[in-house]
JSON list of C-alpha atoms and ligand atoms in Angstrom, two decimals:
[
{"chain": "A", "resi": 1, "resn": "MET", "atom": "CA", "xyz": [17.99, 25.93, -58.68]},
{"chain": "A", "resi": 2, "resn": "SER", "atom": "CA", "xyz": [19.50, 22.57, -57.63]},
{"chain": "A", "resi": 3, "resn": "GLU", "atom": "CA", "xyz": [17.35, 19.48, -57.14]},
{"chain": "A", "resi": 4, "resn": "SER", "atom": "CA", "xyz": [17.97, 19.41, -53.35]},
{"chain": "A", "resi": 5, "resn": "VAL", "atom": "CA", "xyz": [16.93, 23.05, -53.01]},
{"chain": "A", "resi": 6, "resn": "LYS", "atom": "CA", "xyz": [13.77, 22.38, -55.02]},
{"chain": "A", "resi": 7, "resn": "LEU", "atom": "CA", "xyz": [12.97, 19.39, -52.80]},
{"chain": "A", "resi": 8, "resn": "LYS", "atom": "CA", "xyz": [13.52, 21.39, -49.59]},
{"chain": "A", "resi": 9, "resn": "ALA", "atom": "CA", "xyz": [11.32, 24.19, -50.93]},
{"chain": "A", "resi": 10, "resn": "LYS", "atom": "CA", "xyz": [8.57, 21.68, -51.73]},
{"chain": "A", "resi": 11, "resn": "LEU", "atom": "CA", "xyz": [8.87, 19.98, -48.32]},
{"chain": "A", "resi": 12, "resn": "GLY", "atom": "CA", "xyz": [8.64, 23.41, -46.74]},
{"chain": "A", "resi": 13, "resn": "LEU", "atom": "CA", "xyz": [5.10, 23.70, -48.13]},
{"chain": "A", "resi": 14, "resn": "ASP", "atom": "CA", "xyz": [3.94, 20.63, -46.21]},
{"chain": "A", "resi": 15, "resn": "VAL", "atom": "CA", "xyz": [1.95, 21.05, -43.02]},
{"chain": "A", "resi": 16, "resn": "PHE", "atom": "CA", "xyz": [2.52, 18.89, -39.95]},
{"chain": "A", "resi": 17, "resn": "LYS", "atom": "CA", "xyz": [-0.11, 18.52, -37.28]},
{"chain": "A", "resi": 18, "resn": "PRO", "atom": "CA", "xyz": [1.23, 16.78, -34.16]},
{"chain": "A", "resi": 19, "resn": "GLY", "atom": "CA", "xyz": [-0.74, 13.99, -32.52]},
{"chain": "A", "resi": 20, "resn": "ARG", "atom": "CA", "xyz": [-1.15, 13.42, -28.78]},
{"chain": "A", "resi": 21, "resn": "GLU", "atom": "CA", "xyz": [1.81, 11.06, -28.73]},
{"chain": "A", "resi": 22, "resn": "ALA", "atom": "CA", "xyz": [4.61, 10.04, -31.08]},
{"chain": "A", "resi": 23, "resn": "HIS", "atom": "CA", "xyz": [3.40, 7.64, -33.77]},
{"chain": "A", "resi": 24, "resn": "ILE", "atom": "CA", "xyz": [6.86, 6.07, -34.07]},
{"chain": "A", "resi": 25, "resn": "LYS", "atom": "CA", "xyz": [8.95, 5.13, -31.05]},
{"chain": "A", "resi": 26, "resn": "ILE", "atom": "CA", "xyz": [12.24, 3.32, -30.58]},
{"chain": "A", "resi": 27, "resn": "ARG", "atom": "CA", "xyz": [11.52, 0.34, -28.40]},
{"chain": "A", "resi": 28, "resn": "PRO", "atom": "CA", "xyz": [13.21, 0.61, -24.97]},
{"chain": "A", "resi": 29, "resn": "GLY", "atom": "CA", "xyz": [16.70, -0.84, -24.99]},
{"chain": "A", "resi": 30, "resn": "MET", "atom": "CA", "xyz": [17.04, -0.73, -28.79]},
{"chain": "A", "resi": 31, "resn": "GLU", "atom": "CA", "xyz": [18.67, 2.72, -29.01]},
{"chain": "A", "resi": 32, "resn": "LYS", "atom": "CA", "xyz": [22.06, 1.25, -29.96]},
{"chain": "A", "resi": 33, "resn": "ASP", "atom": "CA", "xyz": [20.74, -1.41, -32.34]},
{"chain": "A", "resi": 34, "resn": "HIS", "atom": "CA", "xyz": [22.81, -1.62, -35.53]},
{"chain": "A", "resi": 35, "resn": "ARG", "atom": "CA", "xyz": [19.68, -1.38, -37.68]},
{"chain": "A", "resi": 36, "resn": "LEU", "atom": "CA", "xyz": [18.91, 2.08, -36.30]},
{"chain": "A", "resi": 37, "resn": "LYS", "atom": "CA", "xyz": [22.29, 3.69, -37.00]},
{"chain": "A", "resi": 38, "resn": "PRO", "atom": "CA", "xyz": [21.83, 4.10, -40.78]},
{"chain": "A", "resi": 39, "resn": "MET", "atom": "CA", "xyz": [18.57, 5.96, -40.21]},
{"chain": "A", "resi": 40, "resn": "VAL", "atom": "CA", "xyz": [20.56, 9.00, -39.08]},
{"chain": "A", "resi": 41, "resn": "ARG", "atom": "CA", "xyz": [21.62, 9.35, -42.74]},
{"chain": "A", "resi": 42, "resn": "ILE", "atom": "CA", "xyz": [18.66, 7.73, -44.52]},
{"chain": "A", "resi": 43, "resn": "CYS", "atom": "CA", "xyz": [15.54, 9.34, -43.03]},
{"chain": "A", "resi": 44, "resn": "PRO", "atom": "CA", "xyz": [14.46, 11.94, -45.61]},
{"chain": "A", "resi": 45, "resn": "ALA", "atom": "CA", "xyz": [13.06, 14.19, -42.89]},
{"chain": "A", "resi": 46, "resn": "GLY", "atom": "CA", "xyz": [16.12, 14.04, -40.62]},
{"chain": "A", "resi": 47, "resn": "CYS", "atom": "CA", "xyz": [14.11, 12.65, -37.70]},
{"chain": "A", "resi": 48, "resn": "TYR", "atom": "CA", "xyz": [16.94, 10.45, -36.39]},
{"chain": "A", "resi": 49, "resn": "SER", "atom": "CA", "xyz": [20.08, 11.67, -34.66]},
{"chain": "A", "resi": 50, "resn": "GLU", "atom": "CA", "xyz": [22.83, 10.15, -32.56]},
{"chain": "A", "resi": 51, "resn": "ASN", "atom": "CA", "xyz": [23.88, 11.42, -29.15]},
{"chain": "A", "resi": 52, "resn": "GLU", "atom": "CA", "xyz": [27.32, 11.40, -27.53]},
{"chain": "A", "resi": 53, "resn": "LYS", "atom": "CA", "xyz": [26.59, 7.95, -26.04]},
{"chain": "A", "resi": 54, "resn": "THR", "atom": "CA", "xyz": [26.09, 6.61, -29.60]},
{"chain": "A", "resi": 55, "resn": "GLU", "atom": "CA", "xyz": [22.39, 6.09, -28.89]},
{"chain": "A", "resi": 56, "resn": "VAL", "atom": "CA", "xyz": [20.02, 6.84, -31.73]},
{"chain": "A", "resi": 57, "resn": "MET", "atom": "CA", "xyz": [17.25, 9.27, -30.88]},
{"chain": "A", "resi": 58, "resn": "LEU", "atom": "CA", "xyz": [14.04, 9.94, -32.77]},
{"chain": "A", "resi": 59, "resn": "THR", "atom": "CA", "xyz": [12.02, 13.13, -33.04]},
{"chain": "A", "resi": 60, "resn": "ILE", "atom": "CA", "xyz": [8.99, 12.66, -35.23]},
{"chain": "A", "resi": 61, "resn": "ASP", "atom": "CA", "xyz": [8.50, 16.36, -35.99]},
{"chain": "A", "resi": 62, "resn": "GLY", "atom": "CA", "xyz": [8.40, 16.59, -39.78]},
{"chain": "A", "resi": 63, "resn": "CYS", "atom": "CA", "xyz": [8.02, 12.83, -40.32]},
{"chain": "A", "resi": 64, "resn": "LEU", "atom": "CA", "xyz": [6.87, 12.20, -43.89]},
{"chain": "A", "resi": 65, "resn": "GLU", "atom": "CA", "xyz": [5.33, 8.81, -43.02]},
{"chain": "A", "resi": 66, "resn": "CYS", "atom": "CA", "xyz": [7.35, 7.23, -45.83]},
{"chain": "A", "resi": 67, "resn": "GLY", "atom": "CA", "xyz": [7.84, 3.93, -43.97]},
{"chain": "A", "resi": 68, "resn": "THR", "atom": "CA", "xyz": [11.57, 3.68, -44.71]},
{"chain": "A", "resi": 69, "resn": "CYS", "atom": "CA", "xyz": [12.52, 3.25, -41.07]},
{"chain": "A", "resi": 70, "resn": "ARG", "atom": "CA", "xyz": [9.84, 0.60, -40.59]},
{"chain": "A", "resi": 71, "resn": "LEU", "atom": "CA", "xyz": [11.27, -1.45, -43.45]},
{"chain": "A", "resi": 72, "resn": "ALA", "atom": "CA", "xyz": [14.92, -0.83, -42.57]},
{"chain": "A", "resi": 73, "resn": "CYS", "atom": "CA", "xyz": [14.67, -1.46, -38.81]},
{"chain": "A", "resi": 74, "resn": "GLY", "atom": "CA", "xyz": [11.71, -3.78, -38.38]},
{"chain": "A", "resi": 75, "resn": "MET", "atom": "CA", "xyz": [8.99, -3.83, -35.80]},
{"chain": "A", "resi": 76, "resn": "ASP", "atom": "CA", "xyz": [11.18, -5.39, -33.12]},
{"chain": "A", "resi": 77, "resn": "VAL", "atom": "CA", "xyz": [13.24, -2.19, -33.11]},
{"chain": "A", "resi": 78, "resn": "LEU", "atom": "CA", "xyz": [10.47, 0.35, -33.72]},
{"chain": "A", "resi": 79, "resn": "ASP", "atom": "CA", "xyz": [6.91, 0.68, -32.48]},
{"chain": "A", "resi": 80, "resn": "TRP", "atom": "CA", "xyz": [5.70, 2.08, -35.82]},
{"chain": "A", "resi": 81, "resn": "ASN", "atom": "CA", "xyz": [2.17, 3.31, -36.42]},
{"chain": "A", "resi": 82, "resn": "TYR", "atom": "CA", "xyz": [0.53, 5.82, -38.69]},
{"chain": "A", "resi": 83, "resn": "PRO", "atom": "CA", "xyz": [-0.55, 8.98, -36.86]},
{"chain": "A", "resi": 84, "resn": "GLU", "atom": "CA", "xyz": [-4.08, 9.14, -35.54]},
{"chain": "A", "resi": 85, "resn": "GLY", "atom": "CA", "xyz": [-6.67, 10.52, -37.94]},
{"chain": "A", "resi": 86, "resn": "GLY", "atom": "CA", "xyz": [-6.41, 14.23, -38.68]},
{"chain": "A", "resi": 87, "resn": "THR", "atom": "CA", "xyz": [-2.79, 14.45, -37.55]},
{"chain": "A", "resi": 88, "resn": "GLY", "atom": "CA", "xyz": [0.56, 13.95, -39.26]},
{"chain": "A", "resi": 89, "resn": "VAL", "atom": "CA", "xyz": [1.76, 15.32, -42.57]},
{"chain": "A", "resi": 90, "resn": "GLN", "atom": "CA", "xyz": [-0.35, 17.02, -45.22]},
{"chain": "A", "resi": 91, "resn": "PHE", "atom": "CA", "xyz": [1.48, 17.14, -48.54]},
{"chain": "A", "resi": 92, "resn": "ARG", "atom": "CA", "xyz": [1.06, 20.41, -50.40]},
{"chain": "A", "resi": 93, "resn": "PHE", "atom": "CA", "xyz": [3.30, 20.12, -53.43]},
{"chain": "A", "resi": 94, "resn": "GLY", "atom": "CA", "xyz": [0.70, 18.85, -55.89]},
{"chain": "B", "resi": 101, "resn": "SF4", "atom": "S1", "xyz": [8.62, 7.21, -41.67]},
{"chain": "B", "resi": 101, "resn": "SF4", "atom": "FE1", "xyz": [10.14, 8.11, -43.10]},
{"chain": "B", "resi": 101, "resn": "SF4", "atom": "S2", "xyz": [10.22, 10.28, -42.58]},
{"chain": "B", "resi": 101, "resn": "SF4", "atom": "FE2", "xyz": [9.19, 9.23, -40.85]},
{"chain": "B", "resi": 101, "resn": "SF4", "atom": "S3", "xyz": [10.83, 8.81, -39.39]},
{"chain": "B", "resi": 101, "resn": "SF4", "atom": "FE3", "xyz": [10.62, 6.99, -40.70]},
{"chain": "B", "resi": 101, "resn": "SF4", "atom": "S4", "xyz": [12.12, 7.31, -42.38]},
{"chain": "B", "resi": 101, "resn": "SF4", "atom": "FE4", "xyz": [11.81, 9.28, -41.38]}
]
């Protein structure tokens, strides 16, 4: 079994409980910021995508709360918070 398959199998064990609202948001008007573009490839959970207008979009379903996007983009691009208590990811791989 390859390393990427093992990782996907382990991530598949995690449980995600959604909060009332997204804990990470792209600040309005920052959807085309150059700091966001690499997140389409970098986010380990695949939460970022790019639409046909070259705007970066964010869906926090499956977010691992790793903080990579916070460090890479900064708080002037993202409104980044941890999920409210009792929501978010629960790691199950030991
Ligand atoms: S915190 Fe990590 S997993 Fe969540 S959106 Fe940012 S880069 Fe992706």
